[in-house]
Tab-separated table of C-alpha atoms in Angstrom:
chain	number	residue	atom	x	y	z
P	1	UNK	CA	0.000	0.000	0.000
P	2	UNK	CA	1.268	3.440	-0.890
P	3	UNK	CA	0.944	6.294	1.598
P	4	UNK	CA	1.985	9.952	1.664
P	5	UNK	CA	3.297	11.618	4.819
P	6	UNK	CA	1.072	14.294	6.361
P	7	UNK	CA	0.727	17.555	4.439
P	8	UNK	CA	1.464	20.673	6.526
P	9	UNK	CA	-2.231	21.476	6.910
P	10	UNK	CA	-2.820	18.056	8.453
P	11	UNK	CA	-0.114	18.460	11.068
P	12	UNK	CA	-2.783	19.847	13.377
P	13	UNK	CA	-3.341	16.213	14.367
P	14	UNK	CA	-0.974	16.938	17.243
P	15	UNK	CA	0.117	20.312	18.528
P	16	UNK	CA	3.692	21.062	17.603
P	17	UNK	CA	4.185	17.853	15.580
P	18	UNK	CA	6.091	19.652	12.809
P	19	UNK	CA	8.682	20.959	15.227
P	20	UNK	CA	8.953	17.617	16.966
P	21	UNK	CA	9.508	15.584	13.812
P	22	UNK	CA	12.521	17.728	12.905
P	23	UNK	CA	14.323	16.223	15.889
P	24	UNK	CA	13.800	12.567	14.954
P	25	UNK	CA	16.567	10.169	14.029
P	26	UNK	CA	18.436	10.178	10.740
P	27	UNK	CA	16.772	6.878	9.877
P	28	UNK	CA	13.364	8.469	10.328
P	29	UNK	CA	14.274	11.395	8.120
P	30	UNK	CA	15.390	9.118	5.316
P	31	UNK	CA	12.535	6.614	5.280
P	32	UNK	CA	9.057	6.984	3.878
P	33	UNK	CA	7.561	3.847	5.396
P	34	UNK	CA	5.541	2.801	8.397
P	35	UNK	CA	5.537	-0.801	9.615
P	36	UNK	CA	2.952	-1.777	12.241
P	37	UNK	CA	2.766	-5.088	14.112
P	38	UNK	CA	-0.295	-6.033	16.129
P	39	UNK	CA	-2.321	-8.910	17.559
P	40	UNK	CA	-5.286	-8.696	15.227
P	41	UNK	CA	-6.377	-11.294	12.689
P	42	UNK	CA	-9.674	-12.020	10.946
P	43	UNK	CA	-12.386	-9.397	11.320
P	44	UNK	CA	-10.292	-7.338	13.738
P	45	UNK	CA	-7.473	-7.180	11.214
P	46	UNK	CA	-9.890	-6.037	8.521
P	47	UNK	CA	-11.167	-3.281	10.793
P	48	UNK	CA	-7.627	-2.181	11.576
P	49	UNK	CA	-6.781	-2.181	7.889
P	50	UNK	CA	-9.766	0.130	7.366
P	51	UNK	CA	-8.137	2.445	9.905
P	52	UNK	CA	-4.859	2.252	7.991
P	53	UNK	CA	-6.720	2.997	4.755
P	54	UNK	CA	-8.002	6.240	6.265
P	55	UNK	CA	-4.477	7.106	7.360
P	56	UNK	CA	-3.358	6.347	3.790
P	57	UNK	CA	-5.792	8.856	2.348
P	58	UNK	CA	-4.085	11.539	4.395
P	59	UNK	CA	-0.583	10.209	3.599
P	60	UNK	CA	-0.639	8.735	0.060
P	61	UNK	CA	3.159	8.696	-0.429
P	62	UNK	CA	3.822	6.767	2.784
P	63	UNK	CA	4.143	2.995	2.404
P	64	UNK	CA	2.382	1.266	5.307
P	65	UNK	CA	2.529	-2.423	6.143
P	66	UNK	CA	0.783	-4.403	8.853
P	67	UNK	CA	1.984	-7.722	10.268
P	68	UNK	CA	-0.234	-9.858	12.488
P	69	UNK	CA	1.387	-11.546	15.483
P	70	UNK	CA	-1.487	-13.449	17.116
P	71	UNK	CA	0.885	-15.502	19.291
P	72	UNK	CA	2.342	-12.435	20.975
P	73	UNK	CA	3.508	-9.061	19.736
P	74	UNK	CA	6.114	-8.590	22.464
P	75	UNK	CA	7.822	-11.883	21.633
P	76	UNK	CA	7.768	-10.977	17.928
P	77	UNK	CA	9.477	-7.682	18.712
P	78	UNK	CA	12.082	-9.471	20.789
P	79	UNK	CA	12.784	-12.008	18.051
P	80	UNK	CA	13.174	-9.239	15.463
P	81	UNK	CA	15.566	-7.329	17.715
P	82	UNK	CA	17.701	-10.436	18.223
P	83	UNK	CA	17.916	-11.219	14.515
P	84	UNK	CA	19.876	-9.196	12.003
P	85	UNK	CA	17.442	-10.305	9.298
P	86	UNK	CA	14.216	-9.918	11.272
P	87	UNK	CA	11.542	-7.427	10.239
P	88	UNK	CA	11.899	-4.135	12.081
P	89	UNK	CA	8.651	-2.391	12.959
P	90	UNK	CA	7.960	1.248	13.757
P	91	UNK	CA	4.759	0.897	15.794
P	92	UNK	CA	3.460	-2.079	17.758
P	93	UNK	CA	0.153	-2.793	19.487
P	94	UNK	CA	0.509	-4.664	22.773
P	95	UNK	CA	-2.253	-6.463	24.674
P	96	UNK	CA	-2.605	-5.672	28.374
P	97	UNK	CA	-2.418	-7.101	30.977
P	98	UNK	CA	-0.771	-10.119	29.290
P	99	UNK	CA	2.076	-8.022	27.858
P	100	UNK	CA	2.255	-5.355	30.564
P	101	UNK	CA	5.490	-6.630	32.084
P	102	UNK	CA	7.090	-6.792	28.633
P	103	UNK	CA	5.959	-3.228	27.897
P	104	UNK	CA	7.563	-1.969	31.097
P	105	UNK	CA	10.756	-3.950	30.529
P	106	UNK	CA	11.098	-2.751	26.923
P	107	UNK	CA	10.492	0.859	27.962
P	108	UNK	CA	13.231	0.654	30.599
P	109	UNK	CA	15.594	-1.105	28.210
P	110	UNK	CA	15.176	1.582	25.545
P	111	UNK	CA	13.432	-0.719	23.069
P	112	UNK	CA	10.403	1.601	23.115
P	113	UNK	CA	10.485	5.294	22.328
P	114	UNK	CA	8.592	7.671	24.623
P	115	UNK	CA	5.579	9.437	23.129
P	116	UNK	CA	5.748	12.594	25.221
P	117	UNK	CA	4.587	14.554	22.162
P	118	UNK	CA	1.159	12.961	22.732
P	119	UNK	CA	0.760	14.297	26.296
P	120	UNK	CA	-1.365	17.290	25.170
P	121	UNK	CA	-3.659	14.899	23.292
P	122	UNK	CA	-4.022	12.752	26.427
P	123	UNK	CA	-5.218	15.771	28.384
P	124	UNK	CA	-8.113	16.303	25.999
P	125	UNK	CA	-8.862	12.759	24.829
P	126	UNK	CA	-8.366	10.431	27.816
P	127	UNK	CA	-9.193	10.219	31.492
P	128	UNK	CA	-6.214	10.400	33.840
P	129	UNK	CA	-6.186	6.631	34.405
P	130	UNK	CA	-5.146	6.023	30.796
P	131	UNK	CA	-2.070	8.235	31.011
P	132	UNK	CA	-1.000	6.381	34.163
P	133	UNK	CA	-1.560	3.063	32.425
P	134	UNK	CA	0.631	4.080	29.488
P	135	UNK	CA	3.466	5.567	31.552
P	136	UNK	CA	6.654	3.927	32.800
P	137	UNK	CA	8.838	5.729	35.343
P	138	UNK	CA	7.075	9.006	34.660
P	139	UNK	CA	7.357	8.912	30.856
P	140	UNK	CA	4.492	8.212	28.457
P	141	UNK	CA	5.041	5.194	26.208
P	142	UNK	CA	1.616	3.786	25.258
P	143	UNK	CA	-1.582	5.132	23.748
P	144	UNK	CA	-4.767	3.054	24.158
P	145	UNK	CA	-6.425	1.974	20.928
P	146	UNK	CA	-9.035	-0.494	22.106
P	147	UNK	CA	-10.379	-1.651	25.480
P	148	UNK	CA	-13.031	-3.727	27.191
P	149	UNK	CA	-15.391	-2.836	30.010
P	150	UNK	CA	-16.312	-5.639	32.419
P	151	UNK	CA	-17.901	-3.365	34.999
P	152	UNK	CA	-21.480	-3.193	33.795
P	153	UNK	CA	-24.857	-4.912	33.872
P	154	UNK	CA	-27.005	-5.547	30.832
P	155	UNK	CA	-30.727	-5.348	31.526
P	156	UNK	CA	-34.097	-5.686	29.870
P	157	UNK	CA	-35.286	-2.082	29.502
P	158	UNK	CA	-38.929	-2.937	28.902
P	159	UNK	CA	-39.009	-5.237	31.911
P	160	UNK	CA	-37.670	-2.600	34.294
P	161	UNK	CA	-39.949	0.084	32.854
P	162	UNK	CA	-42.975	-2.170	33.222
P	163	UNK	CA	-42.159	-2.441	36.926
P	164	UNK	CA	-41.659	1.317	37.284
P	165	UNK	CA	-37.910	0.898	37.829
P	166	UNK	CA	-34.887	2.747	36.474
P	167	UNK	CA	-31.275	1.662	35.996
P	168	UNK	CA	-29.520	2.096	39.360
P	169	UNK	CA	-26.442	4.261	39.895
P	170	UNK	CA	-25.674	3.461	43.542
P	171	UNK	CA	-25.224	0.196	45.394
P	172	UNK	CA	-28.328	0.822	47.512
P	173	UNK	CA	-30.335	1.586	44.384
P	174	UNK	CA	-29.216	-1.715	42.833
P	175	UNK	CA	-30.406	-3.575	45.920
P	176	UNK	CA	-33.724	-1.705	45.830
P	177	UNK	CA	-34.219	-2.706	42.190
P	178	UNK	CA	-33.335	-6.304	43.037
P	179	UNK	CA	-35.775	-6.344	45.966
P	180	UNK	CA	-38.548	-4.782	43.884
P	181	UNK	CA	-38.132	-7.303	41.083
P	182	UNK	CA	-38.014	-10.262	43.459
P	183	UNK	CA	-41.095	-8.948	45.251
P	184	UNK	CA	-43.006	-9.063	41.972
P	185	UNK	CA	-41.868	-12.553	41.089
P	186	UNK	CA	-39.100	-11.539	38.681
P	187	UNK	CA	-35.663	-13.135	39.137
P	188	UNK	CA	-33.195	-10.224	39.306
P	189	UNK	CA	-29.925	-11.765	38.111
P	190	UNK	CA	-28.514	-14.386	35.769
P	191	UNK	CA	-25.131	-15.982	36.500
P	192	UNK	CA	-23.225	-18.646	34.592
P	193	UNK	CA	-20.703	-20.101	36.990
P	194	UNK	CA	-19.015	-22.656	34.745
P	195	UNK	CA	-17.205	-19.967	32.728
P	196	UNK	CA	-14.534	-17.895	34.488
P	197	UNK	CA	-16.384	-14.670	33.656
P	198	UNK	CA	-19.374	-13.915	35.869
P	199	UNK	CA	-18.201	-14.865	39.365
P	200	UNK	CA	-14.677	-13.396	39.032
P	201	UNK	CA	-16.236	-10.277	37.507
P	202	UNK	CA	-18.711	-9.926	40.358
P	203	UNK	CA	-16.097	-10.386	43.065
P	204	UNK	CA	-13.578	-8.033	41.461
P	205	UNK	CA	-16.126	-5.271	40.988
P	206	UNK	CA	-17.486	-5.678	44.505
P	207	UNK	CA	-13.978	-5.620	45.983
P	208	UNK	CA	-13.015	-2.517	43.993
P	209	UNK	CA	-16.210	-0.724	45.014
P	210	UNK	CA	-16.084	-1.735	48.677
P	211	UNK	CA	-12.343	-1.623	49.384
P	212	UNK	CA	-11.067	0.966	46.890
P	213	UNK	CA	-8.420	0.921	44.205
P	214	UNK	CA	-5.388	0.932	46.535
P	215	UNK	CA	-6.431	-2.245	48.330
P	216	UNK	CA	-7.450	-3.757	44.999
P	217	UNK	CA	-3.915	-3.163	43.728
P	218	UNK	CA	-2.453	-4.633	46.903
P	219	UNK	CA	-4.580	-7.761	46.601
P	220	UNK	CA	-3.573	-8.168	42.970
P	221	UNK	CA	0.153	-7.978	43.679
P	222	UNK	CA	-0.001	-10.068	46.856
P	223	UNK	CA	0.535	-7.308	49.424
P	224	UNK	CA	-2.868	-8.224	50.890
P	225	UNK	CA	-3.392	-11.980	51.350
P	226	UNK	CA	-6.571	-13.693	50.241
P	227	UNK	CA	-7.191	-14.587	53.884
P	228	UNK	CA	-7.582	-10.881	54.722
P	229	UNK	CA	-10.837	-9.620	56.223
P	230	UNK	CA	-11.410	-7.384	53.178
P	231	UNK	CA	-11.716	-10.485	51.006
P	232	UNK	CA	-14.174	-12.164	53.355
P	233	UNK	CA	-16.256	-8.975	53.605
P	234	UNK	CA	-16.392	-8.652	49.834
P	235	UNK	CA	-17.332	-12.300	49.366
P	236	UNK	CA	-20.165	-11.966	51.859
P	237	UNK	CA	-21.462	-8.814	50.192
P	238	UNK	CA	-21.274	-10.436	46.764
P	239	UNK	CA	-23.221	-13.508	47.807
P	240	UNK	CA	-25.708	-11.744	50.058
P	241	UNK	CA	-26.578	-9.109	47.459
P	242	UNK	CA	-25.945	-10.513	43.965
P	243	UNK	CA	-25.864	-14.303	44.021
P	244	UNK	CA	-28.345	-15.393	46.631
P	245	UNK	CA	-29.681	-18.729	45.337
P	246	UNK	CA	-33.240	-17.362	45.234
P	247	UNK	CA	-32.148	-14.232	43.329
P	248	UNK	CA	-30.368	-15.920	40.412
P	249	UNK	CA	-32.135	-17.689	37.569
P	250	UNK	CA	-31.768	-21.439	37.993
P	251	UNK	CA	-30.540	-21.119	41.581
P	252	UNK	CA	-27.380	-22.984	42.497
P	253	UNK	CA	-27.679	-25.115	39.357
P	254	UNK	CA	-26.629	-22.025	37.380
P	255	UNK	CA	-23.143	-22.407	38.875
P	256	UNK	CA	-22.714	-25.350	36.505
P	257	UNK	CA	-23.977	-23.502	33.435
P	258	UNK	CA	-21.819	-21.485	30.998
P	259	UNK	CA	-21.866	-17.720	30.676
P	260	UNK	CA	-23.701	-18.018	27.369
P	261	UNK	CA	-26.601	-19.614	29.227
P	262	UNK	CA	-26.803	-16.673	31.633
P	263	UNK	CA	-26.934	-14.200	28.748
P	264	UNK	CA	-29.680	-16.247	27.100
P	265	UNK	CA	-31.792	-16.039	30.273
P	266	UNK	CA	-31.951	-12.254	29.886
P	267	UNK	CA	-31.929	-11.881	26.102
P	268	UNK	CA	-33.831	-14.999	25.100
P	269	UNK	CA	-37.510	-15.919	25.035
P	270	UNK	CA	-39.056	-16.483	27.481
P	271	UNK	CA	-37.278	-14.001	29.748
P	272	UNK	CA	-35.964	-15.727	32.868
P	273	UNK	CA	-34.001	-12.888	34.453
P	274	UNK	CA	-33.776	-9.101	34.369
P	275	UNK	CA	-30.026	-8.448	34.559
P	276	UNK	CA	-26.705	-10.086	33.751
P	277	UNK	CA	-23.253	-8.779	34.603
P	278	UNK	CA	-20.611	-8.964	31.937
P	279	UNK	CA	-20.270	-5.692	30.062
P	280	UNK	CA	-18.087	-6.359	27.026
P	281	UNK	CA	-18.234	-10.123	27.572
P	282	UNK	CA	-21.922	-10.149	26.656
P	283	UNK	CA	-21.420	-8.722	23.160
P	284	UNK	CA	-19.685	-11.691	21.463
P	285	UNK	CA	-22.320	-13.993	22.939
P	286	UNK	CA	-25.018	-11.877	21.314
P	287	UNK	CA	-23.135	-11.818	18.022
P	288	UNK	CA	-23.035	-15.601	17.849
P	289	UNK	CA	-26.386	-16.398	19.455
P	290	UNK	CA	-29.599	-17.091	17.632
P	291	UNK	CA	-33.213	-16.458	18.622
P	292	UNK	CA	-32.440	-13.492	20.840
P	293	UNK	CA	-34.486	-10.335	20.885
P	294	UNK	CA	-33.233	-7.116	19.220
P	295	UNK	CA	-30.349	-5.333	20.937
P	296	UNK	CA	-32.443	-2.155	21.065
P	297	UNK	CA	-34.629	-3.723	23.767
P	298	UNK	CA	-31.727	-3.799	26.187
P	299	UNK	CA	-29.644	-1.302	28.079
P	300	UNK	CA	-26.403	-1.170	30.022
P	301	UNK	CA	-25.622	0.512	33.323
P	302	UNK	CA	-22.191	0.790	34.964
P	303	UNK	CA	-21.386	-1.280	38.030
P	304	UNK	CA	-22.709	1.031	40.743
P	305	UNK	CA	-20.515	3.173	42.928
P	306	UNK	CA	-21.131	3.003	46.668
P	307	UNK	CA	-23.000	6.320	46.794
P	308	UNK	CA	-23.932	6.786	43.145
P	309	UNK	CA	-21.555	9.724	42.814
P	310	UNK	CA	-18.356	10.220	40.890
P	311	UNK	CA	-17.121	8.534	37.724
P	312	UNK	CA	-17.434	4.761	37.355
P	313	UNK	CA	-14.578	2.449	38.243
P	314	UNK	CA	-13.907	0.120	35.336
P	315	UNK	CA	-12.242	-3.290	35.179
P	316	UNK	CA	-11.166	-4.525	31.763
P	317	UNK	CA	-8.216	-5.004	29.442
P	318	UNK	CA	-6.673	-2.864	26.736
P	319	UNK	CA	-4.611	-2.837	23.571
P	320	UNK	CA	-2.125	0.015	23.300
P	321	UNK	CA	0.089	1.453	20.579
P	322	UNK	CA	3.796	1.900	21.317
P	323	UNK	CA	6.587	3.364	19.229
P	324	UNK	CA	9.624	1.220	18.403
P	325	UNK	CA	11.256	3.811	16.140
P	326	UNK	CA	11.091	7.575	16.561
P	327	UNK	CA	10.259	8.557	12.988
P	328	UNK	CA	7.982	11.213	11.518
P	329	UNK	CA	5.675	8.477	10.222
P	330	UNK	CA	5.446	6.742	13.607
P	331	UNK	CA	4.730	10.032	15.370
P	332	UNK	CA	2.125	10.947	12.784
P	333	UNK	CA	0.360	7.603	13.197
P	334	UNK	CA	0.312	7.776	17.006
P	335	UNK	CA	-1.010	11.324	16.735
P	336	UNK	CA	-3.654	10.161	14.282
P	337	UNK	CA	-4.787	7.444	16.722
P	338	UNK	CA	-5.174	10.103	19.409
P	339	UNK	CA	-7.658	12.104	17.318
P	340	UNK	CA	-10.464	9.559	17.660
P	341	UNK	CA	-10.978	9.160	13.924
P	342	UNK	CA	-9.534	5.656	14.013
P	343	UNK	CA	-11.888	4.610	16.798
P	344	UNK	CA	-14.923	6.026	14.998
P	345	UNK	CA	-14.068	3.999	11.887
P	346	UNK	CA	-13.655	0.795	13.900
P	347	UNK	CA	-16.788	1.341	16.013
P	348	UNK	CA	-18.947	1.594	12.894
P	349	UNK	CA	-17.637	-1.768	11.711
P	350	UNK	CA	-17.684	-3.782	14.946
P	351	UNK	CA	-20.354	-3.725	17.648
P	352	UNK	CA	-17.836	-5.174	20.132
P	353	UNK	CA	-15.280	-2.392	19.667
P	354	UNK	CA	-14.808	0.112	22.490
P	355	UNK	CA	-12.323	2.939	22.869
P	356	UNK	CA	-11.385	4.968	25.955
P	357	UNK	CA	-10.764	7.945	23.641
P	358	UNK	CA	-13.431	10.546	24.340
P	359	UNK	CA	-12.882	12.025	20.860
P	360	UNK	CA	-14.461	8.946	19.294
P	361	UNK	CA	-17.944	9.974	18.191
P	362	UNK	CA	-20.437	8.171	20.434
P	363	UNK	CA	-22.829	8.011	17.503
P	364	UNK	CA	-20.405	5.545	15.921
P	365	UNK	CA	-21.440	2.955	18.521
P	366	UNK	CA	-24.766	1.116	18.639
P	367	UNK	CA	-26.978	2.901	21.171
P	368	UNK	CA	-27.008	-0.055	23.561
P	369	UNK	CA	-23.222	-0.128	23.998
P	370	UNK	CA	-22.643	3.625	24.312
P	371	UNK	CA	-22.737	3.469	28.139
P	372	UNK	CA	-19.825	0.997	28.049
P	373	UNK	CA	-17.738	3.389	25.959
P	374	UNK	CA	-18.786	6.402	28.033
P	375	UNK	CA	-17.691	4.691	31.226
P	376	UNK	CA	-14.279	3.967	29.692
P	377	UNK	CA	-13.801	7.595	28.683
P	378	UNK	CA	-14.734	8.850	32.178
P	379	UNK	CA	-13.006	6.192	34.274
P	380	UNK	CA	-10.489	7.850	36.573
P	381	UNK	CA	-9.905	4.347	37.948
P	382	UNK	CA	-9.261	1.615	35.372
P	383	UNK	CA	-7.949	-1.730	36.537
P	384	UNK	CA	-7.192	-5.110	35.025
P	385	UNK	CA	-9.085	-8.097	36.347
P	386	UNK	CA	-7.226	-9.928	39.083
P	387	UNK	CA	-7.909	-13.222	37.339
P	388	UNK	CA	-6.985	-11.867	33.894
P	389	UNK	CA	-3.609	-10.673	35.141
P	390	UNK	CA	-2.815	-14.065	36.696
P	391	UNK	CA	-2.023	-17.477	35.233
P	392	UNK	CA	-4.727	-19.550	33.520
P	393	UNK	CA	-4.411	-22.065	36.353
P	394	UNK	CA	-5.173	-19.450	38.982
P	395	UNK	CA	-8.065	-18.082	36.931
P	396	UNK	CA	-9.698	-21.512	36.786
P	397	UNK	CA	-9.080	-22.135	40.493
P	398	UNK	CA	-10.400	-18.683	41.359
P	399	UNK	CA	-13.658	-19.346	39.525
P	400	UNK	CA	-14.048	-22.826	41.016
P	401	UNK	CA	-13.515	-21.590	44.581
P	402	UNK	CA	-15.912	-18.673	44.122
P	403	UNK	CA	-18.585	-21.124	42.996
P	404	UNK	CA	-17.813	-23.302	46.002
P	405	UNK	CA	-18.194	-20.292	48.285
P	406	UNK	CA	-21.588	-19.419	46.805
P	407	UNK	CA	-22.710	-22.984	47.522
P	408	UNK	CA	-21.128	-23.117	50.990
P	409	UNK	CA	-20.680	-19.622	52.453
P	410	UNK	CA	-19.940	-21.055	55.902
P	411	UNK	CA	-16.616	-22.331	54.486
P	412	UNK	CA	-15.306	-18.833	53.822
P	413	UNK	CA	-12.150	-19.323	55.908
P	414	UNK	CA	-11.203	-22.585	54.199
P	415	UNK	CA	-11.939	-21.186	50.749
P	416	UNK	CA	-9.923	-18.007	51.238
P	417	UNK	CA	-7.037	-20.136	52.529
P	418	UNK	CA	-7.204	-22.171	49.323
P	419	UNK	CA	-7.242	-18.936	47.285
P	420	UNK	CA	-4.124	-17.782	49.083
P	421	UNK	CA	-2.396	-21.092	48.402
P	422	UNK	CA	-3.322	-20.885	44.712
P	423	UNK	CA	-2.087	-17.280	44.504
P	424	UNK	CA	1.202	-18.277	46.102
P	425	UNK	CA	1.702	-21.004	43.473
P	426	UNK	CA	0.781	-18.718	40.572
């Protein structure tokens, strides 16, 4: 594909970009190419290529190539660096949290170039949590391109309206909605315990809401043990409020059903439940499912804050762009990604796409998923899932022990001890 570097009038993509590019390396001044490596294949790759096509229209003399590395971008970068004949890339897209440690190590080793020129764009396009996520030792290295939001409930809008209820914003309001539904014979929640999605998501969101982001971070890195009182308190709140056997469709039997079954209980016919937690995880189920009602009949509300005030706290994952070579083309592309145009193109193509970039036009998203994107753009606290940042073995054990706790809450001490042992092994 042939591309042309940005014309002077287009340099408004980032303030001061023209002056900054004059200071790039000799290699950057002599090349007229941009090589991007990322994790995307299939439909995601086609969407990303549509983004590159838009960049091409603005830069028709610039030659842009994309290489897919579905088995790991960080390892591909490392292999290229170690080989004299390996393909050298200018920009890479890393998946977090799985490649977070590699991102930090490469930044400290000088493999990545800082993107301090994008700091002004971050101030206008991203909540503060995203700059912290992309920074290493005080320097900015990564710009988020795509993210997920696992801190939300999907609900049947018509069902809640028919009961005179509105989507809750606070924890107490969520409990009032749950009580009102149960009082009228409607099962409030659907949970599929066999998949390591619903129960870990519920616990993580409850812990973050109840204990705060500092303790959440400490639990994730092992500074707080799983036997701590904060874990027991959060487990008890989760079970007593969200997964009481008489408040979940199918009762305790649902702990053996997959997440897809829980989604079907809300979206299918007949309706068996009013709400299902999952946020982004619900969307691919809906894309592949049959015999579900139209998406327009459903809504999304963020996982409630304790008092219903302040921006939502969001748990999810992210894919971020980093610069391997400091060239005018690489800077221009990172600056282009910060404008929001790329996200708007992708959102129109893929109902599952979400961006934390507040410059992405919300009208690009289907109406039902706009609250998920809005929460990402406003999240001053964004965290990875504890299970997602751990080993697959711990994730499976975590889910199994949460299900065991829901069945046997009196065994909380034994179960948290087993969680601690599993975390120690991980």
